[in-house]
mmCIF file of C-alpha atoms in Angstrom:
data_model
loop_
_atom_site.group_PDB
_atom_site.id
_atom_site.type_symbol
_atom_site.label_atom_id
_atom_site.label_comp_id
_atom_site.label_asym_id
_atom_site.label_seq_id
_atom_site.Cartn_x
_atom_site.Cartn_y
_atom_site.Cartn_z
ATOM 1 C CA MET A 1 28.792 1.144 9.605
ATOM 2 C CA SER A 2 29.682 -0.273 6.465
ATOM 3 C CA GLN A 3 26.525 0.318 4.306
ATOM 4 C CA THR A 4 27.028 1.480 1.173
ATOM 5 C CA VAL A 5 24.627 4.335 0.306
ATOM 6 C CA GLU A 6 24.026 5.244 -3.456
ATOM 7 C CA THR A 7 24.978 9.653 -3.569
ATOM 8 C CA THR A 8 22.169 12.268 -3.410
ATOM 9 C CA ALA A 9 22.886 12.072 -7.227
ATOM 10 C CA ASP A 10 21.319 8.908 -8.225
ATOM 11 C CA GLN A 11 18.179 10.069 -6.097
ATOM 12 C CA PRO A 12 14.685 9.520 -7.957
ATOM 13 C CA ASP A 13 12.265 12.087 -8.700
ATOM 14 C CA VAL A 14 10.352 11.789 -5.546
ATOM 15 C CA LEU A 15 6.543 12.863 -7.103
ATOM 16 C CA HIS A 16 6.967 11.159 -10.073
ATOM 17 C CA ARG A 17 7.245 7.775 -7.251
ATOM 18 C CA LEU A 18 4.223 8.184 -6.211
ATOM 19 C CA SER A 19 1.027 7.608 -8.056
ATOM 20 C CA PHE A 20 -1.433 10.051 -9.650
ATOM 21 C CA LEU A 21 -3.548 10.079 -6.700
ATOM 22 C CA ASP A 22 -1.277 10.379 -4.080
ATOM 23 C CA ARG A 23 1.323 12.976 -5.877
ATOM 24 C CA PHE A 24 -2.144 15.515 -6.222
ATOM 25 C CA LEU A 25 -3.649 14.716 -2.714
ATOM 26 C CA PRO A 26 -3.518 17.604 -1.040
ATOM 27 C CA LEU A 27 -5.072 19.335 -3.920
ATOM 28 C CA TRP A 28 -8.041 16.844 -3.951
ATOM 29 C CA ILE A 29 -8.030 17.661 -0.923
ATOM 30 C CA LEU A 30 -8.884 21.515 -1.270
ATOM 31 C CA ALA A 31 -11.277 20.229 -3.855
ATOM 32 C CA ALA A 32 -13.157 18.355 -1.378
ATOM 33 C CA MET A 33 -13.593 20.961 0.871
ATOM 34 C CA ALA A 34 -14.112 23.541 -1.776
ATOM 35 C CA ALA A 35 -17.612 21.275 -2.763
ATOM 36 C CA GLY A 36 -18.637 20.522 0.579
ATOM 37 C CA LEU A 37 -19.089 24.230 0.875
ATOM 38 C CA VAL A 38 -20.908 24.350 -2.337
ATOM 39 C CA LEU A 39 -22.855 21.701 -1.350
ATOM 40 C CA GLY A 40 -23.360 23.254 1.829
ATOM 41 C CA SER A 41 -24.795 26.154 1.181
ATOM 42 C CA VAL A 42 -27.936 24.687 -2.228
ATOM 43 C CA VAL A 43 -28.377 21.567 -0.163
ATOM 44 C CA PRO A 44 -30.928 22.562 2.676
ATOM 45 C CA GLY A 45 -31.827 19.892 5.432
ATOM 46 C CA LEU A 46 -28.434 18.007 4.765
ATOM 47 C CA GLN A 47 -26.929 17.130 8.317
ATOM 48 C CA GLY A 48 -31.067 15.766 9.233
ATOM 49 C CA ALA A 49 -30.563 13.358 5.605
ATOM 50 C CA LEU A 50 -27.227 12.116 7.283
ATOM 51 C CA ASP A 51 -28.904 11.857 10.833
ATOM 52 C CA ALA A 52 -31.511 9.499 9.218
ATOM 53 C CA VAL A 53 -30.199 6.047 10.226
ATOM 54 C CA LYS A 54 -26.908 6.194 12.793
ATOM 55 C CA ILE A 55 -24.968 3.461 13.982
ATOM 56 C CA GLY A 56 -24.063 4.499 17.748
ATOM 57 C CA GLN A 57 -23.012 8.125 16.978
ATOM 58 C CA VAL A 58 -22.537 8.588 13.402
ATOM 59 C CA SER A 59 -24.382 8.487 10.727
ATOM 60 C CA LEU A 60 -24.831 5.321 8.546
ATOM 61 C CA PRO A 61 -22.893 6.765 5.252
ATOM 62 C CA ILE A 62 -19.890 8.953 7.032
ATOM 63 C CA ALA A 63 -19.379 5.949 9.238
ATOM 64 C CA LEU A 64 -18.837 4.047 5.459
ATOM 65 C CA GLY A 65 -16.881 6.234 4.533
ATOM 66 C CA LEU A 66 -14.186 6.419 7.715
ATOM 67 C CA LEU A 67 -14.318 2.465 7.565
ATOM 68 C CA LEU A 68 -13.643 3.287 3.920
ATOM 69 C CA MET A 69 -10.673 5.245 4.774
ATOM 70 C CA MET A 70 -9.025 2.842 7.600
ATOM 71 C CA TYR A 71 -9.472 -0.536 5.693
ATOM 72 C CA PRO A 72 -7.311 -0.838 2.171
ATOM 73 C CA VAL A 73 -4.260 0.457 4.451
ATOM 74 C CA LEU A 74 -4.163 -2.369 6.743
ATOM 75 C CA ALA A 75 -5.142 -5.286 4.273
ATOM 76 C CA LYS A 76 -1.199 -4.366 2.756
ATOM 77 C CA VAL A 77 -0.008 -4.636 6.447
ATOM 78 C CA ARG A 78 2.291 -7.807 6.528
ATOM 79 C CA TYR A 79 1.245 -9.422 9.322
ATOM 80 C CA ASP A 80 3.214 -12.138 9.028
ATOM 81 C CA ARG A 81 6.509 -10.447 9.552
ATOM 82 C CA LEU A 82 6.712 -9.406 13.100
ATOM 83 C CA ASP A 83 9.496 -10.822 13.702
ATOM 84 C CA THR A 84 11.518 -9.133 11.707
ATOM 85 C CA VAL A 85 11.843 -5.687 14.219
ATOM 86 C CA THR A 86 10.723 -7.508 17.386
ATOM 87 C CA ARG A 87 14.045 -8.710 17.550
ATOM 88 C CA ASP A 88 15.458 -5.392 17.409
ATOM 89 C CA ARG A 89 15.539 -3.783 20.237
ATOM 90 C CA ARG A 90 16.726 -1.039 19.895
ATOM 91 C CA THR A 91 14.675 -0.199 17.190
ATOM 92 C CA LEU A 92 11.256 -1.379 18.973
ATOM 93 C CA LEU A 93 12.189 0.068 21.567
ATOM 94 C CA LEU A 94 13.117 3.235 20.005
ATOM 95 C CA SER A 95 9.253 3.312 17.879
ATOM 96 C CA LEU A 96 7.295 2.549 20.827
ATOM 97 C CA VAL A 97 9.131 5.641 22.564
ATOM 98 C CA LEU A 98 8.492 8.366 19.934
ATOM 99 C CA ASN A 99 5.348 7.105 18.971
ATOM 100 C CA TRP A 100 3.022 6.773 22.659
ATOM 101 C CA VAL A 101 5.345 8.806 24.812
ATOM 102 C CA ALA A 102 7.106 11.675 22.875
ATOM 103 C CA GLY A 103 4.705 11.940 20.272
ATOM 104 C CA PRO A 104 1.149 12.720 22.372
ATOM 105 C CA ALA A 105 2.812 14.034 24.551
ATOM 106 C CA LEU A 106 4.770 16.791 22.349
ATOM 107 C CA MET A 107 0.965 17.223 20.684
ATOM 108 C CA PHE A 108 -0.523 18.258 24.295
ATOM 109 C CA VAL A 109 2.234 20.012 24.657
ATOM 110 C CA LEU A 110 1.856 22.746 20.998
ATOM 111 C CA ALA A 111 -1.787 22.417 21.283
ATOM 112 C CA TRP A 112 -2.058 24.151 24.828
ATOM 113 C CA LEU A 113 0.936 26.389 23.805
ATOM 114 C CA MET A 114 -0.344 27.503 20.101
ATOM 115 C CA LEU A 115 -4.816 27.135 21.368
ATOM 116 C CA PRO A 116 -4.853 27.909 24.443
ATOM 117 C CA ASP A 117 -8.853 29.735 23.256
ATOM 118 C CA LEU A 118 -9.747 27.255 20.875
ATOM 119 C CA PRO A 119 -10.923 24.343 23.515
ATOM 120 C CA GLU A 120 -12.274 21.830 20.543
ATOM 121 C CA TYR A 121 -9.431 22.378 17.960
ATOM 122 C CA ARG A 122 -7.046 21.924 21.092
ATOM 123 C CA THR A 123 -8.654 18.714 21.720
ATOM 124 C CA GLY A 124 -9.065 17.700 17.835
ATOM 125 C CA LEU A 125 -5.064 18.043 17.948
ATOM 126 C CA ILE A 126 -4.974 15.972 21.180
ATOM 127 C CA ILE A 127 -6.716 13.622 18.745
ATOM 128 C CA VAL A 128 -4.311 13.689 15.841
ATOM 129 C CA GLY A 129 -1.385 13.165 18.158
ATOM 130 C CA LEU A 130 -2.468 10.295 19.718
ATOM 131 C CA ALA A 131 -4.170 8.468 16.254
ATOM 132 C CA ARG A 132 -0.011 7.446 15.060
ATOM 133 C CA CYS A 133 0.345 6.999 11.564
ATOM 134 C CA ILE A 134 -1.153 3.615 10.114
ATOM 135 C CA ALA A 135 -1.701 5.024 6.334
ATOM 136 C CA MET A 136 1.015 6.463 3.970
ATOM 137 C CA VAL A 137 3.933 6.453 5.927
ATOM 138 C CA ILE A 138 5.035 3.529 3.731
ATOM 139 C CA ILE A 139 4.512 5.261 1.049
ATOM 140 C CA TRP A 140 6.813 8.275 2.394
ATOM 141 C CA ASN A 141 9.140 5.569 3.810
ATOM 142 C CA ASP A 142 9.412 3.644 0.724
ATOM 143 C CA LEU A 143 10.396 6.883 -1.276
ATOM 144 C CA ALA A 144 12.724 7.494 0.982
ATOM 145 C CA CYS A 145 14.644 4.399 0.219
ATOM 146 C CA GLY A 146 13.801 3.340 4.340
ATOM 147 C CA ASP A 147 13.515 -0.190 5.659
ATOM 148 C CA ARG A 148 10.605 -1.489 3.939
ATOM 149 C CA GLU A 149 9.534 -4.325 6.363
ATOM 150 C CA ALA A 150 10.419 -2.605 9.369
ATOM 151 C CA ALA A 151 7.665 0.391 7.891
ATOM 152 C CA ALA A 152 5.415 -2.593 8.093
ATOM 153 C CA VAL A 153 6.122 -4.129 11.297
ATOM 154 C CA LEU A 154 6.064 -0.584 12.397
ATOM 155 C CA VAL A 155 2.572 -0.058 11.410
ATOM 156 C CA ALA A 156 1.241 -3.543 12.522
ATOM 157 C CA LEU A 157 2.311 -2.620 15.598
ATOM 158 C CA ASN A 158 0.954 0.523 15.903
ATOM 159 C CA SER A 159 -2.337 -0.997 14.508
ATOM 160 C CA VAL A 160 -2.553 -3.304 17.668
ATOM 161 C CA PHE A 161 -1.460 -0.961 19.975
ATOM 162 C CA GLN A 162 -3.737 1.480 18.988
ATOM 163 C CA VAL A 163 -7.084 -0.912 19.630
ATOM 164 C CA ILE A 164 -5.892 -1.696 23.546
ATOM 165 C CA MET A 165 -3.979 1.425 24.291
ATOM 166 C CA PHE A 166 -6.285 4.619 22.302
ATOM 167 C CA GLY A 167 -9.253 4.556 25.009
ATOM 168 C CA VAL A 168 -6.601 5.067 27.786
ATOM 169 C CA LEU A 169 -4.104 7.516 26.235
ATOM 170 C CA GLY A 170 -7.568 9.650 25.560
ATOM 171 C CA TRP A 171 -8.884 9.935 28.988
ATOM 172 C CA PHE A 172 -4.959 10.753 30.512
ATOM 173 C CA TYR A 173 -4.352 13.409 28.414
ATOM 174 C CA LEU A 174 -8.048 15.172 27.542
ATOM 175 C CA ASP A 175 -8.623 14.503 31.292
ATOM 176 C CA LEU A 176 -6.265 13.396 33.880
ATOM 177 C CA LEU A 177 -3.048 15.234 32.926
ATOM 178 C CA PRO A 178 -4.896 18.428 31.901
ATOM 179 C CA GLY A 179 -6.759 18.077 35.781
ATOM 180 C CA TRP A 180 -3.089 17.257 37.496
ATOM 181 C CA LEU A 181 -1.713 20.472 35.917
ATOM 182 C CA GLY A 182 -4.365 22.834 37.097
ATOM 183 C CA LEU A 183 -5.583 23.286 33.307
ATOM 184 C CA ASP A 184 -9.163 24.400 32.349
ATOM 185 C CA THR A 185 -10.776 21.545 30.883
ATOM 186 C CA THR A 186 -14.333 22.906 31.662
ATOM 187 C CA SER A 187 -15.174 22.828 27.694
ATOM 188 C CA ILE A 188 -14.464 19.564 27.158
ATOM 189 C CA ASP A 189 -16.596 16.484 28.349
ATOM 190 C CA VAL A 190 -15.612 13.342 27.012
ATOM 191 C CA SER A 191 -15.816 9.717 28.508
ATOM 192 C CA PRO A 192 -12.678 8.017 27.939
ATOM 193 C CA TRP A 193 -15.412 4.814 27.070
ATOM 194 C CA GLU A 194 -16.328 7.119 24.434
ATOM 195 C CA ILE A 195 -13.098 7.006 22.487
ATOM 196 C CA ALA A 196 -12.561 3.474 23.000
ATOM 197 C CA ALA A 197 -15.654 2.653 21.641
ATOM 198 C CA SER A 198 -15.097 4.819 18.319
ATOM 199 C CA ALA A 199 -11.291 3.540 18.292
ATOM 200 C CA LEU A 200 -12.380 0.234 18.160
ATOM 201 C CA ILE A 201 -15.192 0.398 15.739
ATOM 202 C CA PHE A 202 -13.207 2.415 13.430
ATOM 203 C CA LEU A 203 -9.588 0.824 13.738
ATOM 204 C CA GLY A 204 -11.355 -2.493 15.117
ATOM 205 C CA ILE A 205 -13.584 -3.890 12.140
ATOM 206 C CA PRO A 206 -10.886 -2.671 9.351
ATOM 207 C CA LEU A 207 -8.211 -4.015 10.864
ATOM 208 C CA ALA A 208 -9.567 -7.497 11.363
ATOM 209 C CA ALA A 209 -10.873 -7.394 8.032
ATOM 210 C CA GLY A 210 -7.668 -6.236 6.816
ATOM 211 C CA TYR A 211 -5.962 -9.161 8.275
ATOM 212 C CA LEU A 212 -8.504 -11.687 7.653
ATOM 213 C CA SER A 213 -8.210 -10.325 3.901
ATOM 214 C CA ARG A 214 -4.576 -10.965 3.695
ATOM 215 C CA ARG A 215 -4.532 -14.196 5.310
ATOM 216 C CA LEU A 216 -7.492 -16.206 3.585
ATOM 217 C CA GLY A 217 -6.439 -13.882 0.133
ATOM 218 C CA GLU A 218 -2.868 -15.275 0.518
ATOM 219 C CA ARG A 219 -4.228 -18.604 1.247
ATOM 220 C CA ALA A 220 -6.822 -19.074 -2.411
ATOM 221 C CA LYS A 221 -4.784 -16.894 -4.606
ATOM 222 C CA GLY A 222 -1.200 -15.911 -2.854
ATOM 223 C CA ARG A 223 1.131 -13.444 -1.779
ATOM 224 C CA THR A 224 1.767 -12.254 -5.329
ATOM 225 C CA TRP A 225 -1.540 -12.015 -6.803
ATOM 226 C CA TYR A 226 -2.771 -10.439 -3.547
ATOM 227 C CA GLU A 227 0.114 -7.652 -3.609
ATOM 228 C CA ASN A 228 -0.219 -7.270 -7.041
ATOM 229 C CA ARG A 229 -3.425 -7.439 -8.137
ATOM 230 C CA PHE A 230 -5.798 -7.698 -5.242
ATOM 231 C CA LEU A 231 -4.274 -4.168 -3.083
ATOM 232 C CA PRO A 232 -3.622 -1.827 -6.400
ATOM 233 C CA ARG A 233 -7.288 -2.747 -6.851
ATOM 234 C CA ILE A 234 -8.565 -1.985 -3.020
ATOM 235 C CA GLY A 235 -6.293 1.198 -2.346
ATOM 236 C CA PRO A 236 -7.563 3.824 -3.840
ATOM 237 C CA VAL A 237 -11.007 2.969 -1.618
ATOM 238 C CA ALA A 238 -8.605 4.366 1.429
ATOM 239 C CA LEU A 239 -8.769 7.825 -1.015
ATOM 240 C CA TYR A 240 -12.134 7.655 -2.106
ATOM 241 C CA GLY A 241 -13.317 7.235 1.904
ATOM 242 C CA LEU A 242 -11.041 9.988 3.026
ATOM 243 C CA LEU A 243 -12.084 13.055 -0.007
ATOM 244 C CA PHE A 244 -15.565 11.617 1.000
ATOM 245 C CA THR A 245 -16.002 12.181 4.903
ATOM 246 C CA ILE A 246 -14.427 15.428 4.341
ATOM 247 C CA VAL A 247 -16.461 16.690 1.964
ATOM 248 C CA VAL A 248 -19.502 15.715 3.817
ATOM 249 C CA LEU A 249 -17.674 17.762 7.072
ATOM 250 C CA PHE A 250 -17.068 20.989 4.993
ATOM 251 C CA ALA A 251 -20.889 20.924 4.173
ATOM 252 C CA LEU A 252 -21.753 20.792 7.462
ATOM 253 C CA GLN A 253 -19.007 23.456 8.850
ATOM 254 C CA GLY A 254 -19.112 25.494 5.704
ATOM 255 C CA GLU A 255 -20.614 28.511 7.695
ATOM 256 C CA THR A 256 -18.368 28.024 10.669
ATOM 257 C CA ILE A 257 -15.392 27.512 8.249
ATOM 258 C CA THR A 258 -16.282 30.496 5.977
ATOM 259 C CA ALA A 259 -17.100 33.152 9.200
ATOM 260 C CA ARG A 260 -13.441 32.351 11.020
ATOM 261 C CA PRO A 261 -10.849 31.262 7.697
ATOM 262 C CA LEU A 262 -7.844 32.529 10.702
ATOM 263 C CA ASP A 263 -8.842 29.083 12.928
ATOM 264 C CA VAL A 264 -7.629 26.612 10.233
ATOM 265 C CA ALA A 265 -4.602 28.677 9.816
ATOM 266 C CA ARG A 266 -4.233 28.360 13.904
ATOM 267 C CA ILE A 267 -5.405 24.698 13.623
ATOM 268 C CA ALA A 268 -2.118 24.466 10.828
ATOM 269 C CA LEU A 269 0.685 25.772 12.994
ATOM 270 C CA PRO A 270 1.456 23.349 15.774
ATOM 271 C CA LEU A 271 0.786 20.947 12.846
ATOM 272 C CA LEU A 272 3.629 22.104 11.017
ATOM 273 C CA ALA A 273 5.828 22.157 14.423
ATOM 274 C CA TYR A 274 4.659 18.630 15.588
ATOM 275 C CA PHE A 275 5.845 17.239 12.713
ATOM 276 C CA ALA A 276 9.262 18.839 11.839
ATOM 277 C CA ILE A 277 10.298 18.336 15.495
ATOM 278 C CA MET A 278 9.387 14.453 15.587
ATOM 279 C CA TRP A 279 10.309 14.044 12.038
ATOM 280 C CA ALA A 280 13.935 15.381 12.953
ATOM 281 C CA GLY A 281 13.832 14.475 16.495
ATOM 282 C CA SER A 282 13.784 11.051 15.510
ATOM 283 C CA TYR A 283 16.082 10.826 12.901
ATOM 284 C CA ALA A 284 19.154 12.492 15.390
ATOM 285 C CA LEU A 285 18.307 9.443 17.867
ATOM 286 C CA GLY A 286 18.479 7.040 15.266
ATOM 287 C CA ARG A 287 21.677 8.881 14.445
ATOM 288 C CA ALA A 288 22.999 8.223 18.050
ATOM 289 C CA ALA A 289 21.543 4.918 18.797
ATOM 290 C CA GLY A 290 23.721 3.920 15.996
ATOM 291 C CA LEU A 291 20.982 2.871 13.609
ATOM 292 C CA ALA A 292 21.658 2.668 9.744
ATOM 293 C CA TYR A 293 20.104 4.914 7.238
ATOM 294 C CA PRO A 294 17.142 3.009 6.437
ATOM 295 C CA ARG A 295 16.266 2.115 9.790
ATOM 296 C CA ALA A 296 16.677 5.461 10.807
ATOM 297 C CA THR A 297 14.607 6.604 7.744
ATOM 298 C CA THR A 298 11.176 4.551 9.143
ATOM 299 C CA LEU A 299 11.985 5.670 12.535
ATOM 300 C CA ALA A 300 11.419 9.131 11.700
ATOM 301 C CA PHE A 301 8.459 8.801 9.568
ATOM 302 C CA THR A 302 6.520 6.283 11.081
ATOM 303 C CA ALA A 303 7.361 8.539 14.382
ATOM 304 C CA ALA A 304 5.838 11.629 12.629
ATOM 305 C CA GLY A 305 3.068 10.663 10.662
ATOM 306 C CA ASN A 306 -0.208 10.668 12.173
ATOM 307 C CA ASN A 307 -3.002 8.438 11.351
ATOM 308 C CA PHE A 308 -5.731 11.652 10.777
ATOM 309 C CA GLU A 309 -8.311 8.637 9.392
ATOM 310 C CA LEU A 310 -8.637 7.609 13.109
ATOM 311 C CA ALA A 311 -8.439 10.675 14.402
ATOM 312 C CA ILE A 312 -11.334 12.342 12.129
ATOM 313 C CA ALA A 313 -13.410 9.137 12.821
ATOM 314 C CA VAL A 314 -12.875 8.928 16.481
ATOM 315 C CA ALA A 315 -13.483 13.387 16.210
ATOM 316 C CA ILE A 316 -16.811 12.909 14.710
ATOM 317 C CA GLY A 317 -17.661 9.779 16.328
ATOM 318 C CA VAL A 318 -17.392 11.188 20.230
ATOM 319 C CA PHE A 319 -18.172 15.054 19.927
ATOM 320 C CA GLY A 320 -19.975 15.418 16.226
ATOM 321 C CA VAL A 321 -19.742 16.075 12.491
ATOM 322 C CA THR A 322 -19.968 19.459 13.064
ATOM 323 C CA SER A 323 -17.457 19.321 15.796
ATOM 324 C CA GLY A 324 -14.410 21.805 15.984
ATOM 325 C CA GLN A 325 -12.574 18.835 16.786
ATOM 326 C CA ALA A 326 -13.391 17.247 12.876
ATOM 327 C CA LEU A 327 -12.168 20.591 11.685
ATOM 328 C CA ALA A 328 -9.401 20.056 13.253
ATOM 329 C CA GLY A 329 -8.471 15.799 11.910
ATOM 330 C CA VAL A 330 -9.685 17.196 8.292
ATOM 331 C CA VAL A 331 -6.843 20.299 8.200
ATOM 332 C CA GLY A 332 -4.148 17.186 9.198
ATOM 333 C CA PRO A 333 -3.982 15.341 6.264
ATOM 334 C CA LEU A 334 -4.286 18.743 4.029
ATOM 335 C CA ILE A 335 -0.873 20.062 6.060
ATOM 336 C CA GLU A 336 0.903 16.303 6.551
ATOM 337 C CA VAL A 337 0.698 15.651 2.693
ATOM 338 C CA PRO A 338 2.724 18.712 1.219
ATOM 339 C CA VAL A 339 4.939 18.365 4.706
ATOM 340 C CA LEU A 340 6.018 15.221 4.275
ATOM 341 C CA VAL A 341 6.970 15.306 1.038
ATOM 342 C CA GLY A 342 8.977 17.989 1.426
ATOM 343 C CA LEU A 343 10.837 16.096 4.206
ATOM 344 C CA VAL A 344 11.691 13.264 1.572
ATOM 345 C CA TYR A 345 13.546 15.167 0.292
ATOM 346 C CA VAL A 346 15.220 16.690 3.297
ATOM 347 C CA SER A 347 15.710 12.194 3.578
ATOM 348 C CA LEU A 348 17.670 11.489 0.542
ATOM 349 C CA TRP A 349 19.881 14.472 0.845
ATOM 350 C CA LEU A 350 21.027 13.091 4.560
ATOM 351 C CA ARG A 351 21.411 9.694 2.547
ATOM 352 C CA GLY A 352 24.019 11.602 0.673
ATOM 353 C CA LYS A 353 25.916 12.899 3.956
ATOM 354 C CA TRP A 354 25.109 9.801 6.062
ATOM 355 C CA ALA A 355 27.391 7.774 3.319
ATOM 356 C CA VAL A 356 29.706 10.216 3.660
ATOM 357 C CA ARG A 357 30.172 9.757 7.057
ATOM 358 C CA ALA A 358 29.745 5.682 6.573
ATOM 359 C CA ARG A 359 32.888 5.890 4.369
#
């Protein structure tokens, strides 16, 4: 491995490379939670108003918020560069195994070990484990000096694969596997078709819209305009959609949350364990496979991150906006953002160590 890598002394300040909105994302999430709790206590009949018009089992305002979360992320994907990673069979195979075998299996184990008495939250976390990252992973990868094009390609592959496999894996981990292992699933009443339908709606629609936006936008105005003018304008919409959904969730779940604050802490513990194990394990696997630092970094962040937008959408679509499953999805980004920012710093430290070993 002869690639020259800068020392840690040249590393940029990670937080200052984030946009203002992204830098304070945990703060915005906390503010949205607080606003939701206040809104739920002062506005009577809120749930009835939200349920007045529905798309399937999801109220129209919430459905729009969920779709807005997903579209800007999928509009950023470079769909024309799939072959840049598909030719690198090591990276592709490792990513598929980590994302679609190791990740869901690890979250399943952690959820059952740490939340054996909280089936709704446990189910919500398992759904989180099935929703592979297609969102902020590109930001974390870029800050950690990973392979930008490889990240974009793996995100595109995850996007397509989720449409095909999310419902199947949901049925396997929520119904079939617990039955094989003799675990108690009497409190879980979920159809694989409901999971597949929610994933198809809340991922398939924005995926198609994102693909068409890039294809038509680049054809009409060129790639420079699309990436430097159009994407920055629509980028914040994903955050607005997420915050709107969180406000509504906490407005409807305020009584449950204030009555059981320790439940939120218990949801956070398996998430922390998941991020640490997936990230460190992926880095070690990439190193053992002989990947250079940029590809190993991309492998680690794409494996450790999760698509909480999709997890929240599926949980709401299948179990309802006031469900424990939906709450488990909402706690996810509150934990993920500060943890992965910290892991970016660890990655940059490893970058210097990688350079020393490569000499």
